[in-house]
Structure formats: C-alpha cells, structure tokens
XYZ file of C-alpha atoms in Angstrom:
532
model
C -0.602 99.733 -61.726
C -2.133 98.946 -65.035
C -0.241 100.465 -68.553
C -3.142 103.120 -68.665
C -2.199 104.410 -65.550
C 1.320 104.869 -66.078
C 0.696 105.946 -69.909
C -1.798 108.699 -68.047
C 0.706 109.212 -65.282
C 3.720 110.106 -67.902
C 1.856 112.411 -70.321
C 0.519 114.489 -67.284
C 3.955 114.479 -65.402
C 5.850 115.384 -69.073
C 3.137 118.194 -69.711
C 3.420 120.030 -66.439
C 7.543 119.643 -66.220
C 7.338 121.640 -69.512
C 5.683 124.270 -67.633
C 8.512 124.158 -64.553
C 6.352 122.442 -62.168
C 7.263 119.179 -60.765
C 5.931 116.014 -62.272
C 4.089 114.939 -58.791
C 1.581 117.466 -59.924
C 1.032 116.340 -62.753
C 0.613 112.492 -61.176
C -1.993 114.353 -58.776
C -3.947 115.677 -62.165
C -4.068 112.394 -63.779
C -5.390 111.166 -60.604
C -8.037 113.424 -60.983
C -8.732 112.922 -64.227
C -9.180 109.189 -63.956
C -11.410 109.887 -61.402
C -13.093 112.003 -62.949
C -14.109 109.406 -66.203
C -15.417 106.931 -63.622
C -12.433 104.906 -62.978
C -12.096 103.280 -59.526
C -8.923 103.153 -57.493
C -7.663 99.570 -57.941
C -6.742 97.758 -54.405
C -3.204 97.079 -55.079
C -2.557 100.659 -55.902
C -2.871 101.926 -52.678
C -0.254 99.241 -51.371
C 2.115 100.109 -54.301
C 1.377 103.818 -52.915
C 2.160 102.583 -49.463
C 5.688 100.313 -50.661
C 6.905 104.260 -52.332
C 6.299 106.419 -49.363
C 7.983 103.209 -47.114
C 11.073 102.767 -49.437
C 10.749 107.227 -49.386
C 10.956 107.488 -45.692
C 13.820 104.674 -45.459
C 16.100 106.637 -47.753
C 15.606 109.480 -46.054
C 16.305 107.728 -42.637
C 19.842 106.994 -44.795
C 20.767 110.222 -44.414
C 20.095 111.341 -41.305
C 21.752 110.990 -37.564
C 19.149 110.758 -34.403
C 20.706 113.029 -32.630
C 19.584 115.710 -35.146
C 15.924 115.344 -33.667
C 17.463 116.005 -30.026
C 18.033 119.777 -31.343
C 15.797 122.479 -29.513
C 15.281 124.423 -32.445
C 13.631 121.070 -33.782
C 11.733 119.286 -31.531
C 10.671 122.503 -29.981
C 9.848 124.217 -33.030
C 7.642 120.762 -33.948
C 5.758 121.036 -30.458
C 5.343 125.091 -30.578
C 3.916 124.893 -33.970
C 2.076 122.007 -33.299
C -0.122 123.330 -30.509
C -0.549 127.111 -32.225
C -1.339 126.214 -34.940
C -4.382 123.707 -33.904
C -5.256 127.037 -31.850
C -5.419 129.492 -34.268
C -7.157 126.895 -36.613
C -9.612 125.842 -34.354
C -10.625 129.822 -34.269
C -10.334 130.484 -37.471
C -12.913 127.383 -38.698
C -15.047 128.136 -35.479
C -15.472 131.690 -36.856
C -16.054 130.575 -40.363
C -18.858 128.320 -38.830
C -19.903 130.640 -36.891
C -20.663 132.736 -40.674
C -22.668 129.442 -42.163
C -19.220 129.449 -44.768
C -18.214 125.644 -43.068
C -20.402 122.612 -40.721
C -19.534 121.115 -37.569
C -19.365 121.822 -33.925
C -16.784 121.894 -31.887
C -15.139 118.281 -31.453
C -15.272 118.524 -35.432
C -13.255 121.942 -35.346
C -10.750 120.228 -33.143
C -10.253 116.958 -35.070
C -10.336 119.416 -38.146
C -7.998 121.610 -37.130
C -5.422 119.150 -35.160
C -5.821 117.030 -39.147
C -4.620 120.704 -40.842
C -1.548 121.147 -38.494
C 0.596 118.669 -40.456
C 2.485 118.876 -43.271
C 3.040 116.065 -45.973
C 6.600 114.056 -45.237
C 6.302 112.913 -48.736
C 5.669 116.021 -50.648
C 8.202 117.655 -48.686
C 10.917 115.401 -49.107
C 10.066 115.053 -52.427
C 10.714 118.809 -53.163
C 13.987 118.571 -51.323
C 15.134 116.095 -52.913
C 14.467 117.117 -56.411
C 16.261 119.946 -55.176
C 19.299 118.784 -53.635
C 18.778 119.957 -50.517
C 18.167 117.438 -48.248
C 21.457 117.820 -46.420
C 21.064 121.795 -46.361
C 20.469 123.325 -42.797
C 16.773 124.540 -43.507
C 16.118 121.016 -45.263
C 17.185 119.062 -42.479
C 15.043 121.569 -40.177
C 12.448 120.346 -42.150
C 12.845 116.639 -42.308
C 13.831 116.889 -38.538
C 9.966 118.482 -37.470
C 8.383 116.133 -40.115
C 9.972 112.987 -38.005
C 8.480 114.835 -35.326
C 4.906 115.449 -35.915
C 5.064 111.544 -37.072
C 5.832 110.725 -33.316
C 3.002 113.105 -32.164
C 0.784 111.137 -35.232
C 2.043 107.595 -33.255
C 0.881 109.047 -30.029
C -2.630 109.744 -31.591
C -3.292 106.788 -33.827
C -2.510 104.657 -30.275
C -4.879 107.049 -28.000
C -7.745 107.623 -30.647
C -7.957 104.227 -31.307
C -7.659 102.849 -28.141
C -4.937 100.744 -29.083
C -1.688 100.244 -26.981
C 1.443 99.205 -28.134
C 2.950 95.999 -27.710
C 4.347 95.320 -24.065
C 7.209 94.364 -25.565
C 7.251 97.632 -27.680
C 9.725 99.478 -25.454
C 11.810 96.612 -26.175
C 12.641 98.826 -30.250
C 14.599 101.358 -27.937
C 17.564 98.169 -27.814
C 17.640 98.284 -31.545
C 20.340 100.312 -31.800
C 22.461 97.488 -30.050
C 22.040 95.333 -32.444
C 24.142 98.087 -34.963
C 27.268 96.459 -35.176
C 25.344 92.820 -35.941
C 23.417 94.743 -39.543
C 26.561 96.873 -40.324
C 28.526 93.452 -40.627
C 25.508 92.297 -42.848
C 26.207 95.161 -44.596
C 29.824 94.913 -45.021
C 28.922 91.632 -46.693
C 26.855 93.189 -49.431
C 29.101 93.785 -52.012
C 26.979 93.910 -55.325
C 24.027 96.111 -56.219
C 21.712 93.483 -56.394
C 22.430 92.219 -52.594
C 22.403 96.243 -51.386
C 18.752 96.437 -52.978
C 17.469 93.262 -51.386
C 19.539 94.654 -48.110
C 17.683 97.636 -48.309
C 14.199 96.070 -48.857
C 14.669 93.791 -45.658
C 15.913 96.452 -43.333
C 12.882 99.003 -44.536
C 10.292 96.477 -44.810
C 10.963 93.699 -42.212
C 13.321 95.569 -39.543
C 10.844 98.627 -39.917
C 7.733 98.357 -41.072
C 6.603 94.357 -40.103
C 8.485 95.211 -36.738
C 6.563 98.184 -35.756
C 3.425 97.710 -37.006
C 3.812 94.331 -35.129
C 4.121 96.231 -31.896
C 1.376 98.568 -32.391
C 3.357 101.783 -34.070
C 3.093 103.633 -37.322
C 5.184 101.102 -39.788
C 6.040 104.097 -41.706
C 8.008 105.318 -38.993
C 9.452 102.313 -38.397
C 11.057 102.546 -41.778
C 12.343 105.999 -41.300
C 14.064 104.880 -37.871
C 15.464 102.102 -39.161
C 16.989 103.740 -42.304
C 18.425 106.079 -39.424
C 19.892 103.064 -37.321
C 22.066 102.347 -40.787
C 22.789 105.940 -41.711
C 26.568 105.780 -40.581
C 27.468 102.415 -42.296
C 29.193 103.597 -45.499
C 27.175 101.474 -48.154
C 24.202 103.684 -47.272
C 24.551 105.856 -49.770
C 25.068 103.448 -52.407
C 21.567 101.417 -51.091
C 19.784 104.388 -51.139
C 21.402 105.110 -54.657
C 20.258 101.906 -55.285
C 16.608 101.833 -54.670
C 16.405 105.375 -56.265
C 14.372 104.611 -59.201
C 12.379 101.681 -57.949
C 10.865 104.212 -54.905
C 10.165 106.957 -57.951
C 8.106 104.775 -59.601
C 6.092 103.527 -56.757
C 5.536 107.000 -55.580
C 3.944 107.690 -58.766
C 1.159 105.343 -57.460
C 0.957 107.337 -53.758
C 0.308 111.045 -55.972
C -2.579 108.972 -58.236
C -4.218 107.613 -54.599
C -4.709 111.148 -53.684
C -6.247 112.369 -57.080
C -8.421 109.500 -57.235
C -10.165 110.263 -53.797
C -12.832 112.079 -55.418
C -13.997 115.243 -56.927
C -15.716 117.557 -55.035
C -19.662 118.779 -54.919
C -19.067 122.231 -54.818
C -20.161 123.328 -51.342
C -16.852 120.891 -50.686
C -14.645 122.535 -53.070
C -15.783 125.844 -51.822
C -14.639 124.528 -48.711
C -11.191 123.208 -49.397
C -10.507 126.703 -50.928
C -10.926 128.171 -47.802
C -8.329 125.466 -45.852
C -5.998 126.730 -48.707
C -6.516 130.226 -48.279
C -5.602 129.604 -44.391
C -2.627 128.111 -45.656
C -0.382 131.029 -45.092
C -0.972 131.291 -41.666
C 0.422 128.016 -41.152
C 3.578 128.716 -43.346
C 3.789 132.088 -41.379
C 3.668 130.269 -38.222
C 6.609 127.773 -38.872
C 8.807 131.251 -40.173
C 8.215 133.045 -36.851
C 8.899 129.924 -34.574
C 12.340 128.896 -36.373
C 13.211 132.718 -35.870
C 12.733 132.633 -32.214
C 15.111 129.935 -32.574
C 17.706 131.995 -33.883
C 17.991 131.241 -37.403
C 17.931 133.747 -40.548
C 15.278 134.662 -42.410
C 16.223 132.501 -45.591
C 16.952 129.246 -43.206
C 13.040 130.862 -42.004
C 11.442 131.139 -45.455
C 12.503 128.501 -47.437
C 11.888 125.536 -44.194
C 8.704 127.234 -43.966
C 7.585 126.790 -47.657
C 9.025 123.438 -47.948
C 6.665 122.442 -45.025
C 4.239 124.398 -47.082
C 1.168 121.280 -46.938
C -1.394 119.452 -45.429
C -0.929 115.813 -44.776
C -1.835 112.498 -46.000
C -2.013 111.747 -42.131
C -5.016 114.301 -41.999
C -7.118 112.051 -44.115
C -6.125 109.368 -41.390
C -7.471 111.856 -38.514
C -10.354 113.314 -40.115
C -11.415 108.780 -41.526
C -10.895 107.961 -38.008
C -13.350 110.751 -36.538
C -15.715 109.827 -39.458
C -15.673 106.048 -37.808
C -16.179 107.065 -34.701
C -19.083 110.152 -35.407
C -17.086 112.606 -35.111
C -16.956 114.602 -38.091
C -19.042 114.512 -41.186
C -18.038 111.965 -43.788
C -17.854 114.932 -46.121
C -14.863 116.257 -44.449
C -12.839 113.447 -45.446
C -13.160 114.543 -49.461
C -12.757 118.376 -48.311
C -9.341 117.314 -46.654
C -8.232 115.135 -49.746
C -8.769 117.994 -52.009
C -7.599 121.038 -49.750
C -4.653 118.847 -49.604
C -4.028 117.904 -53.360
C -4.392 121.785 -53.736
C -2.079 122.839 -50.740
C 0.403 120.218 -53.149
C -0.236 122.624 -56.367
C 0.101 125.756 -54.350
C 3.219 124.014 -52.451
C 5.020 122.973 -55.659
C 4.953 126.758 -57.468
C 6.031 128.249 -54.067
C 9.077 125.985 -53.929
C 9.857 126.649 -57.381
C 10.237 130.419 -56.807
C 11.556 129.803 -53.743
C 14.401 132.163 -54.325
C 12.135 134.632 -55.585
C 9.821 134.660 -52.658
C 12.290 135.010 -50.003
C 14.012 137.533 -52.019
C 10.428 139.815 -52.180
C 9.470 139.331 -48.611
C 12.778 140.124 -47.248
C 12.159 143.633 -46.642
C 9.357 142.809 -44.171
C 10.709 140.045 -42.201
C 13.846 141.797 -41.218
C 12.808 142.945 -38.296
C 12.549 138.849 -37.141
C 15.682 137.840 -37.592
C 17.487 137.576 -34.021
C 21.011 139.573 -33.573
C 22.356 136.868 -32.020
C 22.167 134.077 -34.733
C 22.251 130.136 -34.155
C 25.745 128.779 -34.316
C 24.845 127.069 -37.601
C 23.504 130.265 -39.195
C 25.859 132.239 -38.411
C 27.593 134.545 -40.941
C 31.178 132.752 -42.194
C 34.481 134.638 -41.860
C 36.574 133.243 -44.277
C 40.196 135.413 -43.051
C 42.409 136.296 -46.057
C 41.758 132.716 -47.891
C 43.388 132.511 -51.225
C 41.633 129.431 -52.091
C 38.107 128.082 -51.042
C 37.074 124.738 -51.729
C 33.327 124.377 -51.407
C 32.391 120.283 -50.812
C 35.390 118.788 -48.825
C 34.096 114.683 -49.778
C 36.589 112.863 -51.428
C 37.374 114.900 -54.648
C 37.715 117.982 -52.166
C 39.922 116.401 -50.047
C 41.935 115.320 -52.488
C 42.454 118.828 -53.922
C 42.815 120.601 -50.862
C 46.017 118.545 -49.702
C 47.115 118.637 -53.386
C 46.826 122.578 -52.897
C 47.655 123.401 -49.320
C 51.335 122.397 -50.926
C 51.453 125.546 -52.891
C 49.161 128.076 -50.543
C 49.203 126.648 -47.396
C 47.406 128.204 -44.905
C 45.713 130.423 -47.702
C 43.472 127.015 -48.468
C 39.966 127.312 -47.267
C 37.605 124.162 -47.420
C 33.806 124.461 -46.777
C 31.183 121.755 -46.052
C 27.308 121.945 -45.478
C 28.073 118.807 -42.857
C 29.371 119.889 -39.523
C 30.330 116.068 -38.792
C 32.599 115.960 -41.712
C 34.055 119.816 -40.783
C 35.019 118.428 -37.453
C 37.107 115.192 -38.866
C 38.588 117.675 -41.807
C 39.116 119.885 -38.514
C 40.683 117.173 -36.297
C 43.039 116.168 -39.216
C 44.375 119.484 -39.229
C 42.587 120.953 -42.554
C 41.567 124.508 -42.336
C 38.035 123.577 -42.585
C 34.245 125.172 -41.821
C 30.740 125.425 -41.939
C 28.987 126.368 -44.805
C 26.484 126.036 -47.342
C 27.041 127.393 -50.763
C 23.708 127.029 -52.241
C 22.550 129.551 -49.813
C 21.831 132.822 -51.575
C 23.015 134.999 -48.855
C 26.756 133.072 -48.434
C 28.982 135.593 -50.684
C 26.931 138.856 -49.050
C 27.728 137.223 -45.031
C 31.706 136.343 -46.533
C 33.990 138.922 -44.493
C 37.920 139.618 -45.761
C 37.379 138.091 -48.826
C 39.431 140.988 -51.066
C 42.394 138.084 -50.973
C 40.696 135.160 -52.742
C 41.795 134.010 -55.833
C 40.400 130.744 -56.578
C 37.179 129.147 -55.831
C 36.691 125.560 -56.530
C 33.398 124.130 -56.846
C 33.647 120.121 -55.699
C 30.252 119.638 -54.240
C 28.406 116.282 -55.769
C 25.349 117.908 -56.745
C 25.146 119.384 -59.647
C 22.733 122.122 -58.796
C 24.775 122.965 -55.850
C 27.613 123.598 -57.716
C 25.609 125.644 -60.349
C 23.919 128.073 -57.752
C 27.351 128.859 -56.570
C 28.817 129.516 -59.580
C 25.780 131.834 -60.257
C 25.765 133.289 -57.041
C 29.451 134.333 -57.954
C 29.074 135.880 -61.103
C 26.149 138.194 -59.672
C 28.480 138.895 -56.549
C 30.801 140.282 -59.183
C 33.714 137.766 -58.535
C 36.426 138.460 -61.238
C 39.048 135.514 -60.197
C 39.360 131.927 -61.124
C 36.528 129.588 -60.813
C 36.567 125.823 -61.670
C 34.148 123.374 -60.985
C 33.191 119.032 -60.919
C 30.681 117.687 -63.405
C 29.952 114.229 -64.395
C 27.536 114.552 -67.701
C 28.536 116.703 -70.498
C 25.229 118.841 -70.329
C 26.555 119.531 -66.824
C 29.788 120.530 -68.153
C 28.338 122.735 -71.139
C 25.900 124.282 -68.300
C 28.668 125.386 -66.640
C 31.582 126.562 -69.190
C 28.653 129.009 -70.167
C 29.738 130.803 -67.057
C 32.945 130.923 -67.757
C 33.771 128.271 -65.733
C 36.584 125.823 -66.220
C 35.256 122.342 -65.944
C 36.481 118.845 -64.803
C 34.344 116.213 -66.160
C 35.012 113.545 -63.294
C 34.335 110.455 -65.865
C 35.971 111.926 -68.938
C 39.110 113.046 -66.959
C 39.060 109.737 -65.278
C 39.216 107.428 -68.144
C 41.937 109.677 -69.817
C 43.983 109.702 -66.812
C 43.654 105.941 -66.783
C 44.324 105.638 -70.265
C 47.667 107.964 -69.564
C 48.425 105.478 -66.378
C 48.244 102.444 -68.359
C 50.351 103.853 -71.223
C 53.018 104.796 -68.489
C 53.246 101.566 -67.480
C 53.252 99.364 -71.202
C 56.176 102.155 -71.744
C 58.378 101.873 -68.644
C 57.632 98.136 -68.727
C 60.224 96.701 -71.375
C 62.525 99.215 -69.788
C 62.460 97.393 -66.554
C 63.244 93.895 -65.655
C 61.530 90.874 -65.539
C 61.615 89.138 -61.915
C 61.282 85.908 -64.065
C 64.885 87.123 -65.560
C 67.793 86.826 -64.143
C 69.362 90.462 -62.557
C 72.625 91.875 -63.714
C 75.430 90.958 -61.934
C-alpha cells in the first residue's frame, strides 16, 4: 500500500468519524475516489486485503467455542434464512425483470439472488467489534450464522467449480486432537513478540495453507483454527496482540471494494434497487431468530448487524460470469450494491438503539411468550449488591464483599461458561448482559439494591450501564472500572465513583512497597543472629 493510499485512506476515515460514522466508510470512499481519478488497484493490495480479513477471522475464531455453532437457533436460523431469502429474491428480481427495471433470465436470477443472501463477515464483525459486542448474545448470534453461511459458501465454491476436496480433507476433523500438542506451544510463548509470530503461524499455516491445500475456503480455515485455540488462556493476549497490525491491513480490504469500479448508470440504477430490497433481508433474519425464541432487541440489533451483502457475492456472481452465466455487468452492480448496503449498514448500526427503540411498537406482537433460556428476563431476588463483569477484578470484589452482605451479593456475566464455574464455586452468580437496553426494565425485586458495581472490561459496556441506570431512575451507589483518565472523567460526569485500575494500581504498589522499607528495619535480618 503506497503512502498516497494510506494518506487518502486517513483523511477520508478522519472526515467521516467526525460525522459519527465509522472510518471503514470512509476507506470505502477513498476507494472510490481513487478510482474514480484513474488509479488502478495495485496487485499486492488485494493480498494485503486478503492477510486483514485472514488475521480478522482468526481473532474472531479466539473468541469463540464450536459448540456455539451446534445451537438450533443458529445453524437453523443460517439454513431457514438461507433458502427464503434466495426465494423471495429470486421473485422479487424475476418481477423486476419481468418490468425491463433489471437483465437476465432465470439461471442469472438464481446465481443473483443465492450471491444477495449473504452478509459480509468482515463488515459485521467489524461493527461488533468497534462496539464491544462481540461476546453479547445477539453478537455471537451473528458471528455464529456468518460461520455458517461460510460452510454453505465451501459447499458451493467445491460444487460450482467442480472441484473436490482433498481425499485426505476429512482428515482436518482430527485437528482438534492435536489441541493439547499447540496449547503446550502456547504455554511456551511468553513474550509479545513470540504470541504475534504464534498467532501468524496458527492463522496462516495451520489455517489458511492447510485448507486451501485440501481444497476449502482458507479463510475458514483461519476462523476454525483461531477456534481450536480459543480456550488456551494466552488467546486473548495474541489476539490483543495482532490488534493493530489486522486494522491496518483491513484498511487495504475496504479500498479493494471502492476501487472495483464506478458504475454506468443503468448499473447504479441497478444496485439501488438491491439496496432498496435490503430490508427484506434484514426483516427476514428478525422474524427467523423470533421463531427461535429470542426478544425483539436480541431480533433487531442481530438483524442489523447482519445488515449486508457479501464480498463472497462478488465470488458467486465472477464465477457465473466465467462460466456464462450472468452478465459481466453484474459483477460491478454487486460491488457497488454492496459498498452501499456497507454505508446504509454502518448508519443503521450507529442508531442501533434508536431503531429498535422506534420499531418496538410493531414488532411486539413477534416476540414468543415463552423466551429462550438465554433471553430470558433476570430475577435478581432481594440483592443488595450486583456486580456486573465477574472476570478477575469482579471476582475479586465479590469475595471481598460477600464478607459484609453475604448472600445479598449478586454477580452477573454476559458468559454462561464463566456463570457456571462462578456457580460451581459457590458464588451467587447469573446470566446477564448489561449493555442490553431492556436489562433494568426485565430486573424483578430489585426495591433492595443498594450498590451496583460496574467491573466489566469494556469501557462502553460499563458506560451504557451506568446510563441505562440513571434513566431507570436508580438513586443508590454506583461505582465503576476505568483504565484511561478520559474514561474516568466520562464517567464521574454521571456521578459515578471511579477506580482507575492503573492509577490505583501503582499507588497501591507504591503504599506496598513503603510498608515493607518501613516494617523492614523493624524486623530481623536472617543474616543476624536471633535473640536468645
């Protein structure tokens, strides 16, 4: 990526953050506009593009358990909205080719309309993670049918192109056998530097050159593999690690799709129809999650995350070009409907809130009486004290305070793994997730509670509850974990009282080590001789 690109790539992504849209839109604009001057896509952007969605996937995999994807209300969701949606599509372009508004006959409807019914893994995670809500139920919803439209994309990458895996491709199903042989490679990685390099190999070499070798999507491979590792505890800190290296490369991924092309504008008359479609699709994946049981904000806000086309369209619809199947022109209609369906995904997210909030009054009538056990409204009893983010720092207060309330102490976790340890260790412990906007109204009992302690690691997480207090009218003590000062600040404007975790920590280390240089003279030497 040459210093124009990046110089081009910054101002964009700095001049729409300043509006409060995410910088990938921006990166999509300057892709646009470099296009749009006559500049060609060099070739070793698109494998820097392909290295940031790779390293993207693999940190993801980091935090996520396989048997997530065996979940009905995942795989079956994926499938169910998989096959309606190609349906509905298929209808909905045949009629609009049926009006002279779009060209192509049937097999190019199909192909068309099978290319529309994914949605991007990379935008999507993206969002979530810029939002800190990776980890929350609807999130994970979404990551989980993402992983599974990739296995449907395997299937027809292999069948369309005639290609058959390996035939010693079922042979990847062993990998998890060889678990305890990379989490003792693991344990041995005890710098940053080796964790990086650790997390390179296992992404690029134990994912992506294995796979790809044996006929799958590589990209997959990654994501698999990062799951294989996901309950080794350096995975965090590898995924903390390659943080900033896979922001930068995905930079290069949003300037590949901006620097497709610009449109004639029979095209972009086109791809602003496959956007205006749009909401059918983002209807379809609400009203399939409800019949799973889950509320309507789980509903909305999985739905609008998943709110996209795909980069694997442009795969379908480049493969049916090949083969005479569709028109070459569909493959710039597709790259722009889906750079739009980006723009349009990006503002929706934003107002997330917002939008669930308006449309709540018409979707009521879709939410299920009998809930899914991890929606469910929380009964919190007559808790005195609720402790939202049991890790570590939770923990740690909750025995410090169970001294003094006892049963009265109330920790909640988005993680239902971690809930059942805390549970099995005999911690009064459940399942919760405080950045949802309808916790404090589905709270029973909770005229006893007194303190509320804020201990989750993200920093938005901890701020949404703190707001979502103050509008539910909460009068009693609130403190709360930050680590930067403009955290802190954000939050004593709530009236919060605030425990800057490094601050606090060097002064209580400070107070340790003065402890000891004061007690020291005071006791004696083991080179001395004792008293007799």
């Amino acid at each position: 990526m040459s210093a124009a690109f990046i110089a081009l790539a910054f101002f964009f992504g700095l001049l729409i953050s300043r509006v409060g849209l995410p910088p990938m839109v921006g990166y999509l604009l300057a892709g646009f506009a470099l296009h749009a001057v006559g500049v060609q896509t060099p070739s070793n952007l698109h494998q820097i593009a392909d290295l940031g969605v790779t390293l993207l996937l693999f940190s993801i995999g980091l935090k996520l358990k396989i048997k997530t994807l065996l979940k009905p209300e995942i795989w079956g969701a994926a499938s169910i909205h998989m096959l309606a949606t190609i349906v509905i599509f298929a209808l909905l372009l045949s009629s609009a080719a049926a009006a002279g508004l779009l060209a192509g006959d049937a097999k190019t409807t199909v192909i068309v309309a099978f290319a529309l019914a994914f949605s991007s893994t990379v935008f999507t995670i993206k969002v979530l993670e810029e939002k800190g809500d990776t980890s929350s139920l609807y999130g994970r919803l979404a990551i989980g049918i993402l992983v599974t439209q990739d296995i449907f994309a395997v299937l027809f990458l292999s069948l369309a192109q005639g290609k058959i895996p390996a035939w010693w491709a079922p042979a990847l199903l062993l990998l998890p056998v060889l678990r305890p042989v990379i989490y003792k490679l693991l344990d041995w990685c005890g710098n940053a530097e080796l964790q990086s390099l650790a997390g390179l190999v296992l992404a690029l070499v134990g994912g992506v050159a294995l796979f790809d070798a044996a006929g799958l999507k590589p990209d997959l491979g990654a994501l698999l593999m990062g799951m294989l590792v996901a309950g080794h505890s350096r995975a965090d800190a590898i995924s903390k690690t390659l943080f900033n290296l896979k922001e930068l490369l995905l930079v290069g991924f949003f300037l590949t799709i901006g620097l497709n092309g610009l449109p004639s504008l029979s095209m972009l008359v086109m791809a602003l129809l496959l956007v205006l479609i749009l909401p059918v699709k983002v209807w379809l994946y609400f009203w399939v999650l409800s019949r799973f049981g889950l509320r309507i904000r789980t509903g909305v806000l999985a739905a609008l995350s998943l709110a996209t086309y795909s980069e694997f369209g442009l795969i379908v619809v480049a493969l049916g070009a090949k083969e005479g199947l569709v028109p070459p022109q569909w493959l710039t209609i597709i790259a722009i409907a889906l750079s739009l369906s980006f723009a349009v995904s990006a503002v929706l997210n934003n107002y997330a809130e917002g939008v669930y909030r308006w449309a709540l009054p018409m979707l009521t009538r879709f939410e299920k009486r009998r809930l899914h056990p991890d929606d469910a409204p929380v009964d919190i009893g007559g808790a005195r004290v609720l402790i939202f983010g049991m890790g570590r720092l939770g923990t740690g207060a909750y025995d410090h305070l169970h001294a003094e309330y006892g049963s009265g102490v109330l920790g909640i976790d988005h993680a239902a793994d971690r809930v059942i340890e805390h549970q099995q260790q005999g911690r009064n412990t459940i399942v919760g997730d405080a950045t949802d906007s309808d916790f404090w109204s589905k709270i029973r009992h909770d005229d006893a509670l007194e303190l509320v302690l804020l201990a989750m690691p993200n920093h938005h997480g901890n701020l949404f509850a703190a707001n979502s207090l103050k509008e539910r009218g909460y009068t009693g003590k609130v403190a709360a974990v930050a680590k930067f000062q403009e955290e802190a600040d954000e939050l004593r404007e709530l009236g919060i009282e605030v425990f800057n975790i490094f601050e606090e920590a060097g002064a209580g280390f400070a107070r340790h080590v003065l402890n000891i240089s004061r007690l020291g003279p005071e006791r004696p030497s083991r080179q001395q001789p004792l008293p007799l």
